[in-house]
mmCIF file of C-alpha atoms in Angstrom:
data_model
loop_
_atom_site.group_PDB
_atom_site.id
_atom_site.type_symbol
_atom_site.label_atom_id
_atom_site.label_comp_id
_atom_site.label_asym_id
_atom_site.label_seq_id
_atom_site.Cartn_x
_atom_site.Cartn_y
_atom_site.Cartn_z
ATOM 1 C CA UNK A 730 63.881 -16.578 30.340
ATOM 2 C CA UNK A 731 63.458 -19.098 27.592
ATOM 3 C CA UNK A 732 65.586 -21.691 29.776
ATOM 4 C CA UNK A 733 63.529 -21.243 32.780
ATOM 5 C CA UNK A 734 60.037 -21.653 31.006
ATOM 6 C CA UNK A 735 61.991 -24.960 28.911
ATOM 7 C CA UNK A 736 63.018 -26.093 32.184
ATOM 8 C CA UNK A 737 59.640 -25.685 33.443
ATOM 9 C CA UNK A 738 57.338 -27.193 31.137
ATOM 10 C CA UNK A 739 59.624 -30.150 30.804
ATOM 11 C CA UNK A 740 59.470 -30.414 34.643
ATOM 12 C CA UNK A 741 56.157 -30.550 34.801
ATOM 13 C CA UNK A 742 56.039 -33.155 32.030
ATOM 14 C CA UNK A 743 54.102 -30.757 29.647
ATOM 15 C CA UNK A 744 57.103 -31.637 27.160
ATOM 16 C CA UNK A 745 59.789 -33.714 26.747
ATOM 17 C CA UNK A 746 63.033 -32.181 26.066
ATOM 18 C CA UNK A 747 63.488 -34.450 23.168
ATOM 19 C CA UNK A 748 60.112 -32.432 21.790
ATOM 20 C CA UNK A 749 61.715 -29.336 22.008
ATOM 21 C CA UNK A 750 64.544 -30.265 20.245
ATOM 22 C CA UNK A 751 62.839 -32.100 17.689
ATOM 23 C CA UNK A 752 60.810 -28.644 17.041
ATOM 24 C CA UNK A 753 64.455 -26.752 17.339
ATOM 25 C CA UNK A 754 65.731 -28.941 14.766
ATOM 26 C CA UNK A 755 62.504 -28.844 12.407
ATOM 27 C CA UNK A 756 62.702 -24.581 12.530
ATOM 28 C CA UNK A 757 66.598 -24.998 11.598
ATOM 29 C CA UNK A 758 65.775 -26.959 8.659
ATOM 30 C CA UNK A 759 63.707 -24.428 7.035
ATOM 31 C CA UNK A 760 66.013 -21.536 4.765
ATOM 32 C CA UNK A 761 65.021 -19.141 1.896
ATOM 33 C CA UNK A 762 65.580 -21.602 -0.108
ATOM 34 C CA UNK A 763 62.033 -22.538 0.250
ATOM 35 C CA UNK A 764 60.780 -19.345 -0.208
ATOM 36 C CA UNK A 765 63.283 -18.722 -3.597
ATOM 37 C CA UNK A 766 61.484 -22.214 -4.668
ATOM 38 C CA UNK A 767 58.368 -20.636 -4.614
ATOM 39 C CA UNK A 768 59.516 -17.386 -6.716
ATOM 40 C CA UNK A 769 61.037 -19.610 -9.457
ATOM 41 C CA UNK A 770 58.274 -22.045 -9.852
ATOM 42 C CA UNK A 771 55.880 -18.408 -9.912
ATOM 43 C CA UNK A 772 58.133 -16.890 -12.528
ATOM 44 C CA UNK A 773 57.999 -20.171 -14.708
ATOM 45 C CA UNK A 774 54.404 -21.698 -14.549
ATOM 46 C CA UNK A 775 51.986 -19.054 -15.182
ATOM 47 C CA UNK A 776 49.263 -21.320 -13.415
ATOM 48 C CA UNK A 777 50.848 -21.974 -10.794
ATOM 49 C CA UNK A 778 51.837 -18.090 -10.514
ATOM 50 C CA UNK A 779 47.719 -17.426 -10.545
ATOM 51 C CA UNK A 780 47.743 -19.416 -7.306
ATOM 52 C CA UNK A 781 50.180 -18.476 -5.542
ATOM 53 C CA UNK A 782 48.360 -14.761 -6.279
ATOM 54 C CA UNK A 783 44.608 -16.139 -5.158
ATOM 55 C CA UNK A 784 46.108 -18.527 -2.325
ATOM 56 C CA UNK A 785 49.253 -18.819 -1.378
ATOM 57 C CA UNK A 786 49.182 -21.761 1.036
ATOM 58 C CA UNK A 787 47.114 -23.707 -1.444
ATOM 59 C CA UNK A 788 50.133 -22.687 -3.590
ATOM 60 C CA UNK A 789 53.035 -23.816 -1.834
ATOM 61 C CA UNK A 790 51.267 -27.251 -0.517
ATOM 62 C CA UNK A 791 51.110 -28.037 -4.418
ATOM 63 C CA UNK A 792 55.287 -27.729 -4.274
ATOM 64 C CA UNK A 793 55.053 -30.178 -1.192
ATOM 65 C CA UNK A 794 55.928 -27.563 1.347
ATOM 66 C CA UNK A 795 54.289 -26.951 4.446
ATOM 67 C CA UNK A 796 51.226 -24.837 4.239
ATOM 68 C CA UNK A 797 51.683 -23.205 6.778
ATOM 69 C CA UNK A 798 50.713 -21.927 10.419
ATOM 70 C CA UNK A 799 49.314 -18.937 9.330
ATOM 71 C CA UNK A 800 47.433 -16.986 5.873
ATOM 72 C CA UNK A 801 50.027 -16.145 3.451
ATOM 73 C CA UNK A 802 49.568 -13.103 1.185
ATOM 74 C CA UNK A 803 51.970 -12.622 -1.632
ATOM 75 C CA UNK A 804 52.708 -9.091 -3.260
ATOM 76 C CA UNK A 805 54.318 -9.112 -6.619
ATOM 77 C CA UNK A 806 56.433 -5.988 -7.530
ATOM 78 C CA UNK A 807 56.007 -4.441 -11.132
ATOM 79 C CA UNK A 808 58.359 -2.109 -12.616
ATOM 80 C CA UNK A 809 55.817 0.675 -10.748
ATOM 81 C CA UNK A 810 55.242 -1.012 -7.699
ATOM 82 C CA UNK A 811 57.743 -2.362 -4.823
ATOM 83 C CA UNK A 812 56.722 -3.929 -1.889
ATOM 84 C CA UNK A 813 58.659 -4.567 1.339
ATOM 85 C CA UNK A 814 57.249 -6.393 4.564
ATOM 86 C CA UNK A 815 58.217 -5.388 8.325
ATOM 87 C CA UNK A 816 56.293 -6.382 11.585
ATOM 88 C CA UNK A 817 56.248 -3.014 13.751
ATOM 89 C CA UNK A 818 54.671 -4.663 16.674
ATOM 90 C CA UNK A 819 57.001 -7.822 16.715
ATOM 91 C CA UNK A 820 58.658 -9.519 14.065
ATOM 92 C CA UNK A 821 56.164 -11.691 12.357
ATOM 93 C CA UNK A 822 58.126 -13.450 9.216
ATOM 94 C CA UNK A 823 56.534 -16.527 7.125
ATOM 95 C CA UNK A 824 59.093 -18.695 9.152
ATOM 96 C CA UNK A 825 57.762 -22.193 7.067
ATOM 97 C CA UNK A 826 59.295 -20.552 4.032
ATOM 98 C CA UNK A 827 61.932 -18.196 5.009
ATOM 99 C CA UNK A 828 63.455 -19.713 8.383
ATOM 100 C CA UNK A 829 64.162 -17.437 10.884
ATOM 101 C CA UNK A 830 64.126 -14.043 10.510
ATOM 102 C CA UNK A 831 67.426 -12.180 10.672
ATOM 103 C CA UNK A 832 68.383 -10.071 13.363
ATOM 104 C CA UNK A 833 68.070 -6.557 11.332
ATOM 105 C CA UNK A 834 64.101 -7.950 11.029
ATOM 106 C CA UNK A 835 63.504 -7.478 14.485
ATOM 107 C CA UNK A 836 65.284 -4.616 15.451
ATOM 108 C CA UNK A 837 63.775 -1.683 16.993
ATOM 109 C CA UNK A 838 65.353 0.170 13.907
ATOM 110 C CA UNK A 839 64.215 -1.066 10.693
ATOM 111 C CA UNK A 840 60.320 -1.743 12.766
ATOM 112 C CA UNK A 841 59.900 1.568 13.138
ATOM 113 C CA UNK A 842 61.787 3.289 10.610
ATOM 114 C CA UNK A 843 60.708 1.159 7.867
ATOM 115 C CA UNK A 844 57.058 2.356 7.735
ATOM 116 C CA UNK A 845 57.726 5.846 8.593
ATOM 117 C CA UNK A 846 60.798 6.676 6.201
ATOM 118 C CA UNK A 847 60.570 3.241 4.128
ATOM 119 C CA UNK A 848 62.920 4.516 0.975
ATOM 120 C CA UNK A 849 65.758 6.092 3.342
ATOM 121 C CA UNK A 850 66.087 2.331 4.914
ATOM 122 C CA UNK A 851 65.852 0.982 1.452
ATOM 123 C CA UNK A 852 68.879 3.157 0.439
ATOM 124 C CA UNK A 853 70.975 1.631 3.103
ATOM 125 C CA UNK A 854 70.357 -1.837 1.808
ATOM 126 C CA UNK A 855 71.449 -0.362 -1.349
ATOM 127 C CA UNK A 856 68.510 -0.243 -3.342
ATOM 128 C CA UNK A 857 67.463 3.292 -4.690
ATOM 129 C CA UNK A 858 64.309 3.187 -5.901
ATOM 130 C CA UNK A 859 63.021 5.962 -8.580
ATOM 131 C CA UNK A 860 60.578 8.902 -7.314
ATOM 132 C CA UNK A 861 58.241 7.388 -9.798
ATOM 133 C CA UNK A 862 58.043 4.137 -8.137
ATOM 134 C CA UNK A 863 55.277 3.596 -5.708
ATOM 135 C CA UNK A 864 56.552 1.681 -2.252
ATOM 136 C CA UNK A 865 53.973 -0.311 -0.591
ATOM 137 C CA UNK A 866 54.498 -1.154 2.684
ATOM 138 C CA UNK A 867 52.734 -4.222 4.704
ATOM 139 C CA UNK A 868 52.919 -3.924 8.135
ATOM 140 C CA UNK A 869 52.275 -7.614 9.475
ATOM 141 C CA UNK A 870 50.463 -7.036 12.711
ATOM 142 C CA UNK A 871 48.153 -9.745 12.949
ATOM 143 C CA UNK A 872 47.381 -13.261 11.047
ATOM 144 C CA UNK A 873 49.042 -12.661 7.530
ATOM 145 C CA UNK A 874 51.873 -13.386 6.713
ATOM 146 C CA UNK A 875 53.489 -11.908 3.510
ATOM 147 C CA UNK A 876 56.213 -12.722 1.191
ATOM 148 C CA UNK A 877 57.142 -10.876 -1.423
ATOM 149 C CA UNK A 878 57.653 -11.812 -5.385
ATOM 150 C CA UNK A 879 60.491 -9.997 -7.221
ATOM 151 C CA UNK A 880 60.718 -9.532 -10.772
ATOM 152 C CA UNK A 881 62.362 -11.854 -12.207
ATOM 153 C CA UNK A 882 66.010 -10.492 -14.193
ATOM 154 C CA UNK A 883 65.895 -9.498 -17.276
ATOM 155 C CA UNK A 884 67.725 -11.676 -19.755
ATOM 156 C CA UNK A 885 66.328 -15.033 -17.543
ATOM 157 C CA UNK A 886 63.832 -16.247 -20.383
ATOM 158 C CA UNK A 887 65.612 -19.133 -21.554
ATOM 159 C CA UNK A 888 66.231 -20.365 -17.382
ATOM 160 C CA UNK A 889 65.260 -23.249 -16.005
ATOM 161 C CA UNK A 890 63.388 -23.005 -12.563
ATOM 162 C CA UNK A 891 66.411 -24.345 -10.704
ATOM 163 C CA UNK A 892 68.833 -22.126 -12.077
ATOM 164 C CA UNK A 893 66.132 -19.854 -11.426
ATOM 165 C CA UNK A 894 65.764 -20.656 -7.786
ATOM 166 C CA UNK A 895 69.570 -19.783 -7.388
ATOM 167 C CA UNK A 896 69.099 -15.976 -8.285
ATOM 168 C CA UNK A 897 66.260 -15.268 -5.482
ATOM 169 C CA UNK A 898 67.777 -14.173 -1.979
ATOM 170 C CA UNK A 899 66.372 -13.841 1.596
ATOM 171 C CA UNK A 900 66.657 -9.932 1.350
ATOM 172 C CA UNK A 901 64.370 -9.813 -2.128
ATOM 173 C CA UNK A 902 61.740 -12.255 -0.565
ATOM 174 C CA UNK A 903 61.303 -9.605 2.284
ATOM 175 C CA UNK A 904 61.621 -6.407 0.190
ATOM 176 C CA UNK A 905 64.761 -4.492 0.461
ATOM 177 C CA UNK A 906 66.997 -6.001 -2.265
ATOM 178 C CA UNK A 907 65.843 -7.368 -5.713
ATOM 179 C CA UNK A 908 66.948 -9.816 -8.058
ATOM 180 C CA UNK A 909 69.536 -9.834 -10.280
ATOM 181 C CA UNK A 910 71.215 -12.087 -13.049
ATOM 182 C CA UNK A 911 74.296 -12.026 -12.088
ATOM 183 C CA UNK B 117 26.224 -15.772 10.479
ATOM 184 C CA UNK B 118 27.341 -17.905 13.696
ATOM 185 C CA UNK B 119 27.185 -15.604 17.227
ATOM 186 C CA UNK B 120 30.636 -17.122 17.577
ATOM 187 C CA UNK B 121 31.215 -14.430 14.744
ATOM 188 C CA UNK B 122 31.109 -10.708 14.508
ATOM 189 C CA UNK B 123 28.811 -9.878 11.057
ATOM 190 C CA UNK B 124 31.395 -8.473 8.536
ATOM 191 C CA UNK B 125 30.473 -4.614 8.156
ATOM 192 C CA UNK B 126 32.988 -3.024 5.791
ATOM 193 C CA UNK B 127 34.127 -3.897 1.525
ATOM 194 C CA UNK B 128 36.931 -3.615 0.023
ATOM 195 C CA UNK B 129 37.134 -0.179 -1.857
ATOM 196 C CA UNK B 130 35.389 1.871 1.526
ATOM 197 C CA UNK B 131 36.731 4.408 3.127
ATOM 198 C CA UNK B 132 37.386 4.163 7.129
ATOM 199 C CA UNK B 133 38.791 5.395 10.314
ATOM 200 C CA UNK B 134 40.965 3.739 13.056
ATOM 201 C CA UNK B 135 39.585 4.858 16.405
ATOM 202 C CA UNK B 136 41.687 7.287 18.135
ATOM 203 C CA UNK B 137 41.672 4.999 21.315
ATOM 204 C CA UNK B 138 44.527 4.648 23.530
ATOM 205 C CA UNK B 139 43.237 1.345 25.649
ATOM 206 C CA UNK B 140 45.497 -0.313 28.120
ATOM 207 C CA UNK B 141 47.018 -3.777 27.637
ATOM 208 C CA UNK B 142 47.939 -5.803 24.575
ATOM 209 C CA UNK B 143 46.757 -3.873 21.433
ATOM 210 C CA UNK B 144 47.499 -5.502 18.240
ATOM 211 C CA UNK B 145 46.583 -1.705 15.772
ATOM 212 C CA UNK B 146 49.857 0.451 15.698
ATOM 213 C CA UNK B 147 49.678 3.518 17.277
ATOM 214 C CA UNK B 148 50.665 5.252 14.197
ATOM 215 C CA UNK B 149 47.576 4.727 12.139
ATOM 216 C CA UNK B 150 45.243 5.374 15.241
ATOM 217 C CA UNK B 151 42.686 7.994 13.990
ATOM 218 C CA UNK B 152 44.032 8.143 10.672
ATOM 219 C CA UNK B 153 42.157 7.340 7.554
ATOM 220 C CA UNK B 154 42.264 5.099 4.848
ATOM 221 C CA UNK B 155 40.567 2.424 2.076
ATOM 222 C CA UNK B 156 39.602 -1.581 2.414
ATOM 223 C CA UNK B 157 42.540 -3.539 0.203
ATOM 224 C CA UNK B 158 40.832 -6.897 1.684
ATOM 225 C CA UNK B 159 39.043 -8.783 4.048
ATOM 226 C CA UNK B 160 41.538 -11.407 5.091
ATOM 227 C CA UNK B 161 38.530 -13.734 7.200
ATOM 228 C CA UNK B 162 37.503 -13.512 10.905
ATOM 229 C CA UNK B 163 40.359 -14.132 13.517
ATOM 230 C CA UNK B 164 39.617 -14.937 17.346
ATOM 231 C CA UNK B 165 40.236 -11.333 18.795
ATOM 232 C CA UNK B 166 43.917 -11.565 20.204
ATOM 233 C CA UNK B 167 43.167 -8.564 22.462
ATOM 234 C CA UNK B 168 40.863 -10.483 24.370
ATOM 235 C CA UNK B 169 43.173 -14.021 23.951
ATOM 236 C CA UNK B 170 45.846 -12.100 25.673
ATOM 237 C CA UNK B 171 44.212 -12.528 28.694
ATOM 238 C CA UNK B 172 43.651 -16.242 28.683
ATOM 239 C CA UNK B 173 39.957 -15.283 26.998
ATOM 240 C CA UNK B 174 38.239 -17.021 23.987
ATOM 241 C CA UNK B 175 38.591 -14.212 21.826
ATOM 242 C CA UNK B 176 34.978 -14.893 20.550
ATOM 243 C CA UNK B 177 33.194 -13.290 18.924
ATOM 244 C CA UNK B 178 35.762 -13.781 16.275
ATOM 245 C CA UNK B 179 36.687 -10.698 14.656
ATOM 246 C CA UNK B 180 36.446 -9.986 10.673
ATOM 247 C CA UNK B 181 40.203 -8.559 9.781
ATOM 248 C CA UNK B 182 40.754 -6.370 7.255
ATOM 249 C CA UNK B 183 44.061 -5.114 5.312
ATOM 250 C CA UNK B 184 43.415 -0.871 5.319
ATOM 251 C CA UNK B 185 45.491 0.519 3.073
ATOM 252 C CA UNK B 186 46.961 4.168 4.351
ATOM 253 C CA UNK B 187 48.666 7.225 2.030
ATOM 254 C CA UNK B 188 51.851 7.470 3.463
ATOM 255 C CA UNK B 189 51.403 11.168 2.992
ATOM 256 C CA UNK B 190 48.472 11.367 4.787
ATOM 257 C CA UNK B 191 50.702 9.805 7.880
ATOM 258 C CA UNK B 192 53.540 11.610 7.909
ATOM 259 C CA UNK B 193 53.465 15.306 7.687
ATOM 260 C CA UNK B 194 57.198 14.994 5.896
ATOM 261 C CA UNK B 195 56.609 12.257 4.121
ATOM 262 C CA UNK B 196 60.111 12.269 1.477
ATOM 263 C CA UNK B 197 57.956 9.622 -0.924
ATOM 264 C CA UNK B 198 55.510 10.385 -3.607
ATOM 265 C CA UNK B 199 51.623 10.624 -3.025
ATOM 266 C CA UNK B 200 51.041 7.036 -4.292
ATOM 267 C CA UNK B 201 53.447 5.384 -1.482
ATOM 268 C CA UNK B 202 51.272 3.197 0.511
ATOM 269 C CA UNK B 203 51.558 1.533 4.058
ATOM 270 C CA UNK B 204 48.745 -1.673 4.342
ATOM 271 C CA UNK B 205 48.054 -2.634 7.867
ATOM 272 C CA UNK B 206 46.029 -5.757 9.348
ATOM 273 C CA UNK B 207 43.642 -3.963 11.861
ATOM 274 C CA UNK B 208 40.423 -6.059 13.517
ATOM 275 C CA UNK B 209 36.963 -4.823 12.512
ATOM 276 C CA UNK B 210 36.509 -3.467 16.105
ATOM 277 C CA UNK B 211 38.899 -0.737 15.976
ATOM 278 C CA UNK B 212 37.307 0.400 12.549
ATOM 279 C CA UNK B 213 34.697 3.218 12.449
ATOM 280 C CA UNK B 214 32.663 4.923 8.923
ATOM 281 C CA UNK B 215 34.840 7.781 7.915
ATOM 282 C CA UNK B 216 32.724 11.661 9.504
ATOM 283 C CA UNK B 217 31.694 9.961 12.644
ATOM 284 C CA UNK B 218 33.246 10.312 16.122
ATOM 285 C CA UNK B 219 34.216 7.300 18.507
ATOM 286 C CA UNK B 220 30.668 7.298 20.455
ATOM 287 C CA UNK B 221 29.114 6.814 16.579
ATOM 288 C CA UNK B 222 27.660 10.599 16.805
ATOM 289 C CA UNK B 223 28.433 13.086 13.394
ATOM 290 C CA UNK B 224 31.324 14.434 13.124
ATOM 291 C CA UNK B 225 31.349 18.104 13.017
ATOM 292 C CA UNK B 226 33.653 19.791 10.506
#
């Protein structure tokens, strides 16, 4: 399918194939390392953290980053509150920070168990959360896209935002792992 | 307020409905929250409507979109969280309806 519309639209002369492998190569440049960029500079600069909050592509344009195809809304998670992100209808994922989403993302699976029995999932990433913890879903169905801030590890006050950077996976960013120092 | 725009109708903090509609074709509200209830988190701006896009339309009037945050326990029936576990769902203004009315607008009789 994708090679016969590629083939098409370069046929045509809508694109040239070097386009779409410019674009190809642009998408493969962007990791989570963006994203874990983002979290550090948020758990060091309380300003810039009150962005990020309020706007989130003003946010990450400030670190030089893209801004961004689409409206990104960051949830924080508290020692009360976790927050994981899932797409039921497709698999939107904020692609400018994160890259492409992994393949568990867009399964069938974790899109429709995730909202319906969110902390069973969560278990079989290995995170366990307490009864007492409230789990806030956000089901990305339309023009937001979310990322998630973790809490930053205890015993991390004396880090530098680099060091910082190096601590914040793919997994946290979307929800179902969290942070740790070592 | 532009007629390219549909007038925003709902705040954060109000309580609403998803309309229990079933329409053919691309849908972008999950059938799981359809005529469920819950509250306004945010108005996230006003969106060309990608239900009428999907067709090669305009999508204009654009269409305020709103995060609607749901009680997972008022979802699920077995819900194995506690009462404060939330689901948040982007849903388009026109799928929205005052809570104690019925799809046609009329009183809802309890």
């Amino acid at each position: 399918m994708e090679v016969a519309v590629r083939e098409l639209l370069i046929e045509k002369g809508v694109l040239t194939a070097d386009q779409v492998r410019r674009q190809v190569e642009d998408m493969d440049s962007r990791t989570p390392a963006r994203g874990a960029a983002v979290v550090a500079r948020a758990w060091s600069d309380p300003v810039f953290h009150r962005l990020l909050m309020a706007d989130g592509n003003a946010a990450v344009e400030t670190m030089g980053l893209e801004r961004g195809p689409y409206k990104l809304v960051v949830v924080e998670n508290t020692p009360d509150v976790h927050n994981v992100i899932v797409c039921t209808l497709c698999s939107c994922y904020p692609r400018w920070l994160l890259g492409l989403p992994p393949d568990w993302y867009k399964s069938r699976n974790y899109r429709s168990r995730m909202v319906r029995e969110p902390r069973a999932v969560l278990r079989e990433f290995g995170l366990e959360l307490p009864q007492d913890t409230t789990v806030r879903v956000h089901d990305s169905t339309a023009d937001m896209r979310y990322l998630v801030l973790p809490m930053r590890p205890v015993g991390t006050d004396e880090w530098q935002e680099q060091q910082l950077g190096a601590l914040v996976g793919r997994d946290a960013m979307v929800g179902v792992a969290v942070c740790a120092s070592r | 307020m532009s007629e390219q725009t549909e007038p925003v109708r709902f705040e954060p903090g109000e309580h609403v409905a998803v309309r229990a509609a079933h329409p053919p074709g691309h849908v972008r509200t999950p059938a799981y929250v359809r005529g469920c209830e819950g509250v306004i988190e945010r108005l996230c701006g006003t969106y060309p409507n990608p239900e009428e896009m999907a067709y090669g339309r305009s999508g204009l009037p654009a269409q305020p979109l709103y995060r609607v945050r749901f009680r997972q326990a008022d979802l699920w029936a077995d819900y194995e969280g506690g009462p404060s576990d939330t689901v948040d769902v982007e849903i388009f203004q026109h799928w929205l309806q005052p809570t104690g009315v019925n799809n046609d607008g009329t009183p809802r009789r309890s």
